[in-house]
Short mmCIF file of C-alpha atoms and ligand atoms in Angstrom, two decimals:
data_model
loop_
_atom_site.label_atom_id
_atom_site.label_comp_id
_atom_site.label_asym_id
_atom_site.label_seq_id
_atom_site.Cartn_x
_atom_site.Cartn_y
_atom_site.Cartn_z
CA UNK W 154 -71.32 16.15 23.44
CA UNK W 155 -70.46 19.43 23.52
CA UNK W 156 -71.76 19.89 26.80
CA UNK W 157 -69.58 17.33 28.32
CA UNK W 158 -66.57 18.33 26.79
CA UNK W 159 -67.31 21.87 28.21
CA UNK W 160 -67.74 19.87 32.01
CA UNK W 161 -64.46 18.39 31.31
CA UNK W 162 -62.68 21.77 30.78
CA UNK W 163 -64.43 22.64 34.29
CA UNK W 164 -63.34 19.93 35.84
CA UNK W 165 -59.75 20.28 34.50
CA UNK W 166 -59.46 24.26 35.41
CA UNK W 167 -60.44 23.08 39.07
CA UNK W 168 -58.09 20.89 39.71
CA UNK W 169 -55.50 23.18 38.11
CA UNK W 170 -56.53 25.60 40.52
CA UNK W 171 -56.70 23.24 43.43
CA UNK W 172 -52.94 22.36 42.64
CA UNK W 173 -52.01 25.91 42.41
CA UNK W 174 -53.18 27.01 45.36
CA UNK W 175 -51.64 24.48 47.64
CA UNK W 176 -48.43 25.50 45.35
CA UNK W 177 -48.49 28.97 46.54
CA UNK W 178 -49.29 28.04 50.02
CA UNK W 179 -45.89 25.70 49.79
CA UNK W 180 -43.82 28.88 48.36
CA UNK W 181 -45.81 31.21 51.23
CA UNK W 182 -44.24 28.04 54.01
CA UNK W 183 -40.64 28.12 52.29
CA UNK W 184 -41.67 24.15 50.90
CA UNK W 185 -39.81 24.23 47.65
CA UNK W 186 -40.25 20.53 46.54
CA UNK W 187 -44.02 20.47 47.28
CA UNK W 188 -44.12 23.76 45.77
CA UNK W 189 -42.57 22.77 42.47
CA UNK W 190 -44.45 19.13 42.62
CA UNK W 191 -47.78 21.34 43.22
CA UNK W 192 -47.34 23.72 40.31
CA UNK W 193 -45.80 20.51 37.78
CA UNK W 194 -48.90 18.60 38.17
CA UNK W 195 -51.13 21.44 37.88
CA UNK W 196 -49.74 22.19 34.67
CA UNK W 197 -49.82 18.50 33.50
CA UNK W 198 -53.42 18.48 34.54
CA UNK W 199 -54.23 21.56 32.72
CA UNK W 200 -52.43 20.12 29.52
CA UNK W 201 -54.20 16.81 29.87
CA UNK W 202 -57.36 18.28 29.69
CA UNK W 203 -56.93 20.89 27.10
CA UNK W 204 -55.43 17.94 25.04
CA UNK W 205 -58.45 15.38 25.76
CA UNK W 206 -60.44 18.90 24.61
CA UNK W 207 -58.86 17.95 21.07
CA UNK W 208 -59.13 14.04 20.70
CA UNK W 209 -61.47 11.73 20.10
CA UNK W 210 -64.27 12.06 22.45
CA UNK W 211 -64.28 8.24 23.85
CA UNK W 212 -60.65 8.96 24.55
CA UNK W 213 -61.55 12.77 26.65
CA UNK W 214 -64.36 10.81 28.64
CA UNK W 215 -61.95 7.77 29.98
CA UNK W 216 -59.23 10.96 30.42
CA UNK W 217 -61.76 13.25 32.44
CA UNK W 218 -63.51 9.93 34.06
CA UNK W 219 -60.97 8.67 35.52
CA UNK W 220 -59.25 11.85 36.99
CA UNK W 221 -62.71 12.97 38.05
CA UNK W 222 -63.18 9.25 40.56
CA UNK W 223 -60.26 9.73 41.71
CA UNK W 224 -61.00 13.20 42.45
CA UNK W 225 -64.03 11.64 44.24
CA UNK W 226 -62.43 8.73 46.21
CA UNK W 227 -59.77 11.09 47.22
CA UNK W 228 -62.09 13.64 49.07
CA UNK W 229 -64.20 10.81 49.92
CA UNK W 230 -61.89 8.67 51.95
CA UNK W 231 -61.36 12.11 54.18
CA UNK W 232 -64.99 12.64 54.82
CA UNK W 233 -66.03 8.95 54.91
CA UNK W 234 -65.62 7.47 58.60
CA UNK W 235 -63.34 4.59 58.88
CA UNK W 236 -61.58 4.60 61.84
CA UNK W 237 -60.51 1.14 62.57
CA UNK W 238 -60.45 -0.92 65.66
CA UNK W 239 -57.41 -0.67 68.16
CA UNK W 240 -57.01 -2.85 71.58
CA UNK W 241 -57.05 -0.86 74.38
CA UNK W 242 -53.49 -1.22 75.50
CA UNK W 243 -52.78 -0.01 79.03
CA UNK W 244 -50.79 3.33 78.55
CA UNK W 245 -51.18 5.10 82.26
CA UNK W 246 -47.78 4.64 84.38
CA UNK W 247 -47.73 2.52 87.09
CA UNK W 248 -44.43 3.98 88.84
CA UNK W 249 -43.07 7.20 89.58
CA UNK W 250 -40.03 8.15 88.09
CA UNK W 251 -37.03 9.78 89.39
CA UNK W 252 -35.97 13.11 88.11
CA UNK W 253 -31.91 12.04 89.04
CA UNK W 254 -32.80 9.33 85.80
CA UNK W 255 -33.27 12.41 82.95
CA UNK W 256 -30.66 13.22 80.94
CA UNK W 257 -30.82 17.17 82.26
CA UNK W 258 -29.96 16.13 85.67
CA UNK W 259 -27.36 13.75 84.57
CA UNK W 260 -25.43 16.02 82.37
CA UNK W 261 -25.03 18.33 85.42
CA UNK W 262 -23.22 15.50 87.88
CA UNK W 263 -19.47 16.97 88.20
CA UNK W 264 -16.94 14.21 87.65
CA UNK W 265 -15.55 13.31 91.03
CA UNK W 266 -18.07 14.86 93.00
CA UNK W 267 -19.77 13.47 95.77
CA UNK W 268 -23.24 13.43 93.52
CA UNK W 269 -21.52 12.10 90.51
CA UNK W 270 -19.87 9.25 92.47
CA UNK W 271 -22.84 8.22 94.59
CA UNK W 272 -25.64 8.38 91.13
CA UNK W 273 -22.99 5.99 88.71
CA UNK W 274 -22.25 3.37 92.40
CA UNK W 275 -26.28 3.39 92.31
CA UNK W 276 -26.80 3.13 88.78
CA UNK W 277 -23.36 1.64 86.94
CA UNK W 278 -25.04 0.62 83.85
CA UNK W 279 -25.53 4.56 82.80
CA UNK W 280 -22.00 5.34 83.74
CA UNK W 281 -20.53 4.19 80.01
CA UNK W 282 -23.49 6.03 78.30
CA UNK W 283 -22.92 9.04 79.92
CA UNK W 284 -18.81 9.14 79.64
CA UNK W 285 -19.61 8.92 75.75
CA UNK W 286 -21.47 12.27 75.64
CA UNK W 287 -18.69 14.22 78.35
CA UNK W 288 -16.32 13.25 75.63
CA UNK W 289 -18.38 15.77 73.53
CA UNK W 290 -18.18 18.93 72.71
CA UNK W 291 -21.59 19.86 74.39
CA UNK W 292 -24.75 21.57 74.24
CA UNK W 293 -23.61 25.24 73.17
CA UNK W 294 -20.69 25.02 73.40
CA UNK W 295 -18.03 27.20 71.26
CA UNK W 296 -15.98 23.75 70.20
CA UNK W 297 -19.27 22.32 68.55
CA UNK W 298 -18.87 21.70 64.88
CA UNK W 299 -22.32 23.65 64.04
CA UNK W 300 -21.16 26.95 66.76
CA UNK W 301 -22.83 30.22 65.73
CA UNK W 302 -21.19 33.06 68.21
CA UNK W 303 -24.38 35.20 67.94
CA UNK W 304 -27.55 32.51 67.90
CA UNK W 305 -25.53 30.76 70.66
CA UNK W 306 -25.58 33.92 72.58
CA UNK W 307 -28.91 34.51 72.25
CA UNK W 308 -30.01 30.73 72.91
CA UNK W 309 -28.02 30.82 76.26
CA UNK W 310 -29.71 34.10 76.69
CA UNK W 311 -33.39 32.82 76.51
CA UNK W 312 -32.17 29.54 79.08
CA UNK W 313 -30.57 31.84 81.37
CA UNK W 314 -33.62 34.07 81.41
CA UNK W 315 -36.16 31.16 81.72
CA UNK W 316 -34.07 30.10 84.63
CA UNK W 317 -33.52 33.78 86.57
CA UNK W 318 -37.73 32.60 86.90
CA UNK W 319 -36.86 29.77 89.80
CA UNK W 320 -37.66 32.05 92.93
CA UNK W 321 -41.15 33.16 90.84
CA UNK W 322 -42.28 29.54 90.31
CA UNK W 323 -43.95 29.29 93.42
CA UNK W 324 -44.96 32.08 95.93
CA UNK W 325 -46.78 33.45 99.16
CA UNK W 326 -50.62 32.99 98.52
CA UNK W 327 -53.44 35.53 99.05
CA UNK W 328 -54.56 35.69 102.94
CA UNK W 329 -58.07 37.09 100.93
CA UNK W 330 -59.52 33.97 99.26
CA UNK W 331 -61.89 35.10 95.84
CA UNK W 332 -64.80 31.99 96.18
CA UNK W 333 -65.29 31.17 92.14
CA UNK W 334 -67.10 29.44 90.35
CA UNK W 335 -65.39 26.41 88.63
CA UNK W 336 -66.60 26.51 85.13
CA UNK W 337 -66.05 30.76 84.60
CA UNK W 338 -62.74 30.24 85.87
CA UNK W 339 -62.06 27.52 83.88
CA UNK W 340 -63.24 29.53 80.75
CA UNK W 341 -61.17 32.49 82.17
CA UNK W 342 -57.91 30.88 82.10
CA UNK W 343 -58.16 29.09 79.22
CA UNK W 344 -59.44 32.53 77.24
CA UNK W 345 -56.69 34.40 79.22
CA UNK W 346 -53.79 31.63 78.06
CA UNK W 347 -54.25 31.60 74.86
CA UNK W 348 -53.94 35.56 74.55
CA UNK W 349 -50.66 35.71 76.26
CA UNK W 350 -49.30 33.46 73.76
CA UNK W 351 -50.48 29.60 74.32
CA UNK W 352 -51.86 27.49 71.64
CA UNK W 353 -54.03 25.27 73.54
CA UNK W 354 -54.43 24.57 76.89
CA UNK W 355 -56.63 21.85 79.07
CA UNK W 356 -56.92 20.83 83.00
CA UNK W 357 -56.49 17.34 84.46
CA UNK W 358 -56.50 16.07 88.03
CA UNK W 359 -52.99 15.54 89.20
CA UNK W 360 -51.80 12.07 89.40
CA UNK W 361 -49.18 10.24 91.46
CA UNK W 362 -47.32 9.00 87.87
CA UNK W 363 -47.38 12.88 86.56
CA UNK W 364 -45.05 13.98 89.48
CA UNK W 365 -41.35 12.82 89.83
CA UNK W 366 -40.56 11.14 93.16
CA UNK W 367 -37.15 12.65 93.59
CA UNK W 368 -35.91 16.11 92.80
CA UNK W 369 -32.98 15.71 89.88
CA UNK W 370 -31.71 19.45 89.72
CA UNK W 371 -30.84 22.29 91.59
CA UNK W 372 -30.70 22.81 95.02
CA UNK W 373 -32.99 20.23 96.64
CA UNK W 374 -31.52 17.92 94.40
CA UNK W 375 -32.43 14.47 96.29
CA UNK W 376 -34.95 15.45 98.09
CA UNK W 377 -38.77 13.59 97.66
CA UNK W 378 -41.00 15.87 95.52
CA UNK W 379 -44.26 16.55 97.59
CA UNK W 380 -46.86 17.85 95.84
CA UNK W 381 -50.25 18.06 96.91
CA UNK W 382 -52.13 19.96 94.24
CA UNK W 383 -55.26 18.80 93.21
CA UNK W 384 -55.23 20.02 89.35
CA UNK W 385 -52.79 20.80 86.80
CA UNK W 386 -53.60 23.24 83.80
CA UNK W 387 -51.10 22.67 80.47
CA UNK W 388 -50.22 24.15 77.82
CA UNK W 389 -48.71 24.37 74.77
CA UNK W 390 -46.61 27.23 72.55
CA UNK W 391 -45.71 26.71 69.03
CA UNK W 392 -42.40 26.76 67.87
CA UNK W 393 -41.53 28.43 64.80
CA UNK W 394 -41.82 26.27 61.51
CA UNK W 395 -39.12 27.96 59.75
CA UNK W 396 -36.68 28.07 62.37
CA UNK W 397 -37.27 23.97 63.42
CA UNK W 398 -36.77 23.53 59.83
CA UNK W 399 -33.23 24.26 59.73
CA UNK W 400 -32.46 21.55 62.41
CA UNK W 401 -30.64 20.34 63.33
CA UNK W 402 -28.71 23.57 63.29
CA UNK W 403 -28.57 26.46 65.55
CA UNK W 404 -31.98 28.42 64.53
CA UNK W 405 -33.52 25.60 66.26
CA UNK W 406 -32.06 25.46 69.49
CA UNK W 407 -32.48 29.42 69.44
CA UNK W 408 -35.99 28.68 68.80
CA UNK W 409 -36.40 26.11 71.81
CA UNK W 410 -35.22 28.17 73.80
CA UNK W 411 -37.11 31.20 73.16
CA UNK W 412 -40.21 29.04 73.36
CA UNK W 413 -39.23 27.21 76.77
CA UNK W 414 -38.92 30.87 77.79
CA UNK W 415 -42.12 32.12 76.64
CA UNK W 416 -43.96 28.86 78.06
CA UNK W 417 -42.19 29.58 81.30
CA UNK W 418 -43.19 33.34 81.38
CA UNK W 419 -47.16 32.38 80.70
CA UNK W 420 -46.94 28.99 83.51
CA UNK W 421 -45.41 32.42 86.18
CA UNK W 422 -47.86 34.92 85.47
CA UNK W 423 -50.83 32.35 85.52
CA UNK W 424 -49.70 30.82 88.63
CA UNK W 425 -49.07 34.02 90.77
CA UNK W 426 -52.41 35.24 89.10
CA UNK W 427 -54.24 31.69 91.22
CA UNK W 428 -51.98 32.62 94.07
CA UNK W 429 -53.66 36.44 94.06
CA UNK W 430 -57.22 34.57 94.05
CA UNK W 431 -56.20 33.28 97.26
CA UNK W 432 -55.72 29.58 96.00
CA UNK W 433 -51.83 28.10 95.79
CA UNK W 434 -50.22 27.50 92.22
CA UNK W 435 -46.53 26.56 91.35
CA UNK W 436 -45.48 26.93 87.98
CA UNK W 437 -43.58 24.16 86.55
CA UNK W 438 -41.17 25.39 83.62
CA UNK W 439 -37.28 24.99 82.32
CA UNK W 440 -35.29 23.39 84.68
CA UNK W 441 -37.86 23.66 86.99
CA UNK W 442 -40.25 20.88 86.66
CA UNK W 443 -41.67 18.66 89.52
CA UNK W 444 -43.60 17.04 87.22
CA UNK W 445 -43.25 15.10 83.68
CA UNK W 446 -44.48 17.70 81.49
CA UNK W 447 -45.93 15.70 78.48
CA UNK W 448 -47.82 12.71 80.51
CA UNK W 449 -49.52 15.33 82.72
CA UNK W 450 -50.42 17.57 78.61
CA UNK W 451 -51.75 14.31 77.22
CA UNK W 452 -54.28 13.64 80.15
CA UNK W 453 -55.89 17.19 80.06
CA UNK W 454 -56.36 16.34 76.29
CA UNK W 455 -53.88 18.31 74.53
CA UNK W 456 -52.59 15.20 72.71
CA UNK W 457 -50.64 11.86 72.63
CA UNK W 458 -47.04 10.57 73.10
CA UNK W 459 -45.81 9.78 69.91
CA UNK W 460 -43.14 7.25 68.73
CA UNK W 461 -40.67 10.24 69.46
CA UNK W 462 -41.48 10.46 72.87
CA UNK W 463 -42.73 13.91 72.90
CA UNK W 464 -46.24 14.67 73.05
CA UNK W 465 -48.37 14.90 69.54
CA UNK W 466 -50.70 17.83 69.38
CA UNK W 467 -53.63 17.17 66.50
CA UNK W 468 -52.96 20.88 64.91
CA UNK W 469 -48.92 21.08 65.36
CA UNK W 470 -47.50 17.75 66.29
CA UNK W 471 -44.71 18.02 68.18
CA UNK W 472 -44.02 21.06 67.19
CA UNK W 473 -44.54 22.85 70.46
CA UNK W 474 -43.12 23.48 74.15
CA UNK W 475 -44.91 22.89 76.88
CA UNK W 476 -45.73 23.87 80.83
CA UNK W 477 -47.88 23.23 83.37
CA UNK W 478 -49.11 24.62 86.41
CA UNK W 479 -50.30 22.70 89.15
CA UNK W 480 -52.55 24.26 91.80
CA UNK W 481 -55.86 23.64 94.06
CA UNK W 482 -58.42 26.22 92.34
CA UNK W 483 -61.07 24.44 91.53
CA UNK W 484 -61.49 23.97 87.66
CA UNK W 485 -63.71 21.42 85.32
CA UNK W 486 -61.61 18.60 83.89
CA UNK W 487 -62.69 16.61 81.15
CA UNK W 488 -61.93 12.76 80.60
CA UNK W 489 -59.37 11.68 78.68
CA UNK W 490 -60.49 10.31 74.94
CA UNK W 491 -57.89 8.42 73.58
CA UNK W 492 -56.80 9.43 70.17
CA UNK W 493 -56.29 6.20 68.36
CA UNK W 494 -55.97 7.83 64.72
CA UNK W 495 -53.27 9.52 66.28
CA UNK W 496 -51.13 6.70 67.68
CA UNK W 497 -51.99 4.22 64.38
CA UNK W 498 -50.41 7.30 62.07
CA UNK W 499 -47.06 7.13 64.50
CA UNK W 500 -47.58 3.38 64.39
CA UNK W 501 -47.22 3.39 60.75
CA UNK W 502 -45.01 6.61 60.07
CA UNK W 503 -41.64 5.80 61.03
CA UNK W 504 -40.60 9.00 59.19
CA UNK W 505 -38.91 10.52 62.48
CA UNK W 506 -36.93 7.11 63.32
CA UNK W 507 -35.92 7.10 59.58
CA UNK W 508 -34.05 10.33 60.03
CA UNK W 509 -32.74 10.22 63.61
CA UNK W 510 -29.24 11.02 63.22
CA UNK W 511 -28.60 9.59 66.84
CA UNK W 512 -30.47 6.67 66.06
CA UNK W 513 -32.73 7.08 69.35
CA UNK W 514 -36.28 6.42 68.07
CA UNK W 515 -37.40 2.81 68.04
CA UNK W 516 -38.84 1.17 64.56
CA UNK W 517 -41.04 -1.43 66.62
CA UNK W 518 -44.60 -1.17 67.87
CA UNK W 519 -45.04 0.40 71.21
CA UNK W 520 -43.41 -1.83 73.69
CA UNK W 521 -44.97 -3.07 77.74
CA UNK W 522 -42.65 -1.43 79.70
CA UNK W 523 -43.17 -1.96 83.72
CA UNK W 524 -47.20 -2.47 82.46
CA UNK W 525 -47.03 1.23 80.52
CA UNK W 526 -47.76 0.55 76.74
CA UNK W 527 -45.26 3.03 75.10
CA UNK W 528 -42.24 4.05 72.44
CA UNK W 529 -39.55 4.88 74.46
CA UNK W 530 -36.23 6.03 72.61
CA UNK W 531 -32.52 6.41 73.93
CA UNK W 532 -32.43 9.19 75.81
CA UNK W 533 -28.45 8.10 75.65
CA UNK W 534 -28.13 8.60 72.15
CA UNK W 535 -30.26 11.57 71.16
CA UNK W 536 -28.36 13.41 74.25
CA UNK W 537 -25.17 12.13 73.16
CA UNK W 538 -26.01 13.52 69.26
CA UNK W 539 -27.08 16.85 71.34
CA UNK W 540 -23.68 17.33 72.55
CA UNK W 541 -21.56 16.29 69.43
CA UNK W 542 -23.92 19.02 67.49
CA UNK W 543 -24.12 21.41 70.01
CA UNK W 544 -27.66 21.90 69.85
CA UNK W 545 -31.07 20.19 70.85
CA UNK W 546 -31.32 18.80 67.35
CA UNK W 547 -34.85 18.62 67.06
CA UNK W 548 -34.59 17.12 63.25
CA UNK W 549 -37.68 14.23 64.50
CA UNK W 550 -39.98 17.65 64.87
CA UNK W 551 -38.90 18.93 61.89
CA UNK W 552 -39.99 15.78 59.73
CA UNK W 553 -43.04 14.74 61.59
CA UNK W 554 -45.66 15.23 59.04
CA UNK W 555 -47.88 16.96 61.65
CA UNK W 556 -45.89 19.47 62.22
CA UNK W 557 -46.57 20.90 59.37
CA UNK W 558 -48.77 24.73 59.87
CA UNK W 559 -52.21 24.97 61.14
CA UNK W 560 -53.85 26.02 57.73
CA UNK W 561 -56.48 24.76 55.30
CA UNK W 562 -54.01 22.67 53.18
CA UNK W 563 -52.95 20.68 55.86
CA UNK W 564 -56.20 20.60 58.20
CA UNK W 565 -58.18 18.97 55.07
CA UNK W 566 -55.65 16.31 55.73
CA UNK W 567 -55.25 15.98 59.25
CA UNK W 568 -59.26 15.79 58.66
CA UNK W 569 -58.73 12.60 56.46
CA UNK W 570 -56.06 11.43 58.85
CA UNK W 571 -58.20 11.35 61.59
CA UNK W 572 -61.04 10.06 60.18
CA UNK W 573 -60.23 7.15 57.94
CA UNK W 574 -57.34 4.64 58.31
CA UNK W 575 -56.76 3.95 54.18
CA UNK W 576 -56.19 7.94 53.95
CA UNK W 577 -53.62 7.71 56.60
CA UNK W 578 -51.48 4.99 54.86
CA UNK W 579 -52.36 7.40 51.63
CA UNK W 580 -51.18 10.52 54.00
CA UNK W 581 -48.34 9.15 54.44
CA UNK W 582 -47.21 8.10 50.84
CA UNK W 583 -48.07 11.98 49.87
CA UNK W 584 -46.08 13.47 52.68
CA UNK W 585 -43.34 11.83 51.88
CA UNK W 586 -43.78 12.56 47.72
CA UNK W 587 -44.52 16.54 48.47
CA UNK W 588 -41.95 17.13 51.01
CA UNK W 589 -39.55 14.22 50.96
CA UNK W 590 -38.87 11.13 53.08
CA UNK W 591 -36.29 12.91 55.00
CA UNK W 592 -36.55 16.66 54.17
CA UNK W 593 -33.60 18.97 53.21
CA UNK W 594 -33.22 21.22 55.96
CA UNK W 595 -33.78 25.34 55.82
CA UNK W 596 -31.05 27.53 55.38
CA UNK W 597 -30.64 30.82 58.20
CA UNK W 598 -32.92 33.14 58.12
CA UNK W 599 -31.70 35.90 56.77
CA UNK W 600 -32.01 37.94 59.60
CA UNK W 601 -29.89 35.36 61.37
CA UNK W 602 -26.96 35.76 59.26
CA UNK W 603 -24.38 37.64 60.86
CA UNK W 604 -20.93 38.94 59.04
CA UNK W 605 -18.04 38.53 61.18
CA UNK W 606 -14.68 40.63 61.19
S1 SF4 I 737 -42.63 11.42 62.48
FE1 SF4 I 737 -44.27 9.94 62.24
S2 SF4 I 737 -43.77 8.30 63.67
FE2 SF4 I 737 -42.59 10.07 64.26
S3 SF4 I 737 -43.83 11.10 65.80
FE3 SF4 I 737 -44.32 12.05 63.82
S4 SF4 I 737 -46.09 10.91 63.07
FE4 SF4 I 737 -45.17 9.70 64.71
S1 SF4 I 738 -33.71 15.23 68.91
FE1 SF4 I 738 -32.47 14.42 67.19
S2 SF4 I 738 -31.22 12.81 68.10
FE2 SF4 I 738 -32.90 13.24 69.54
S3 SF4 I 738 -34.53 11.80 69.02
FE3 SF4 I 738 -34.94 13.69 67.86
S4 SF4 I 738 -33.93 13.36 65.88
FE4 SF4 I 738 -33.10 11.85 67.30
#
């Protein structure tokens, strides 16, 4: 008897310990309400146990039982393989799209002008959409509600730096070719990426669907896109947690754009690096894109499209930037493996379509559209919410329960999430108890708060 009540302390003190420590790891990632639910059941645990220590001992056994299975199933339903079954739905593109259809090359038709008039006698039915966000204030700009003078500044500082890259995108190539060997280079790049600043990276073949048929921005606006590149190498950056986490206010669109610039300086460098090897390359970055970034990241196996319409990487989420370079070196590229746990947790989520204050993200399943199984939100409306804010909003990234940090805490459960479809309903119910169905959003960081005269 003794014994067991001295097995029940143990197993008390554990879990008080386990609770603890993801408490302090919520204080150490500025989580307040997980942090406070972590340390209040730790202590209830801890009090439970001591008190079951006290009381009859029938009574401390069906105390320490029961916490102890559920202990068990919990842990168990991460390890335990239980995928599920999903119907291969058809989810490659069929059609090319035009780059004149984005929202970025919209927002930049001049009222009046020749371009504006010809795109809205082409395309009426985006003409009423797109009067509704003029009437805004717009992105950055000094009338919107949410305008900070100095994290403006420096926002508009990282685009306009991102953008002075547009003559470095693409270069004169190497007369002296370096023959290489497909695999070492591979390795190389991939080694070389991640220590200039890139989180993952991964190499597809370039397909007809990745590239946009017509050129929506800048000077050869109109003009067919050719590109005849055999590969494309992606990558990701992460965006800070703490700045995302104040969207959708301006440390996030500071933080966009400092990561759309770092991207961009990583896709220039690696591409005139090819182009010294003797092979071509053309970056593809900010403004600058021939291609659809995320389709061309989720075939060289950096993720999925979520219900948000970005692309879902397993350790981050969403909670990245992305470029691509395309180019003809030769490099090894793997085949795409679906992930399914991936697309059933967005399936069942809902948490970013809940708290869309444009109301862009759909609730339903992923829908055919022209044979492509996919979510696709209202561009419209999330650009429309852009320009009455003033900033990129970025408040779906922020509550997307992977995008919370690449640690222990949450790897055990992106383990279980991946693994077994009851722990991702489970997941989900946690996620939203620990850090709330629509989560308060951070405050400046302190370095970011400027007094002004
Ligand atoms: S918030 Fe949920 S539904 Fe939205 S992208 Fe993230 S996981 Fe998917
Ligand atoms: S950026 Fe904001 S408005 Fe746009 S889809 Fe995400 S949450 Fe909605």
């Amino acid at each position: 008897m003794e014994e067991i009540a001295i097995v029940n302390m143990i197993i008390g003190i554990s879990l008080f310990l386990i609770f603890n420590i993801a408490a302090f790891v919520s204080v150490f990632e500025h989580e307040k309400k997980a942090a406070l639910r972590f340390f209040v059941i730790s202590w209830l645990l801890l009090a439970l146990f001591t008190f079951s220590y006290f009381i009859e001992f029938n009574l401390s056994i069906i105390i320490s039982g029961t916490l102890l299975i559920v202990t068990i199933h919990f842990f168990a339903l991460i390890i335990i393989p239980y995928k599920g079954k999903f119907p291969e739905l058809n989810d490659m593109p069929f059609i090319q799209h035009d780059e004149r259809d984005t929202m970025f090359s919209r927002k930049e038709l001049k009222p009046d002008s020749d371009r504006y008039n010809k795109y809205y006698s082409e395309n009426p039915d985006k003409k009423k959409p797109d009067d509704k966000f003029r009437t805004k204030p717009g992105l950055l700009s000094p009338k919107a509600p949410i305008y900070d003078p100095v994290i403006f500044a420096s926002s508009e500082a990282s685009f306009y730096t991102v953008a002075a890259f547009k003559d470095f995108v693409d270069g004169e190539i190497n007369s002296v070719k370096t023959n290489i060997d497909n695999k070492s280079i591979s390795n190389y790049i991939k080694n070389w990426g991640k220590k200039l600043g890139a989180i993952d990276l991964g190499f597809t073949t370039l397909k007809s669907y990745h590239i946009y048929s017509v050129k929506g921005r800048g000077e050869k606006y109109g003009n067919s896109i050719i590109n005849n590149h055999k590969y494309a190498i992606a990558f990701t950056v992460e965006m800070d947690k703490f700045n995302v986490d104040t969207a959708p206010d301006a440390p996030e669109v500071f933080e966009s754009a400092q990561q759309y610039l770092r991207a961009g300086t990583v896709a220039v460098q690696i591409a005139k690096f090819i182009r010294e090897l003797g092979y071509s390359a053309k970056a593809h970055i900010d403004g600058n894109y021939d291609l659809i970034c995320p389709l061309v990241a989720r075939d060289a196996g950096l993720g999925e499209i979520g219900r948000m319409g970005l692309l879902m990487t397993p350790k981050l989420g969403p909670r990245v930037r992305i470029a691509v370079i395309t180019t003809d070196i030769p490099l090894v590229t793997g085949i795409r493996k679906i992930d399914h746990s991936l697309l059933h947790f967005c399936k069942i989520c809902k948490k970013c379509a809940e708290s869309c204050p444009g109301k862009a993200i759909p609730f339903e399943n992923r829908q055919n559209i022209d044979g492509t199984h996919r979510w696709k939100i209202n561009s419209e409306s999330c650009y429309t919410y852009w320009c009455t804010v003033g900033t990129d909003c970025g408040k779906c990234i922020k509550v997307c329960p992977y995008a919370h940090p690449d640690n222990l805490l949450h790897n055990i459960v992106r383990k279980g999430i991946k693994n077994n479809l009851i722990f991702r309903h489970l997941a989900l119910h946690l996620d939203n108890f620990f850090y709330g169905k629509n989560p308060v959003k951070n405050k400046f960081p302190k370095w970011m708060k400027i007094k002004y005269d």
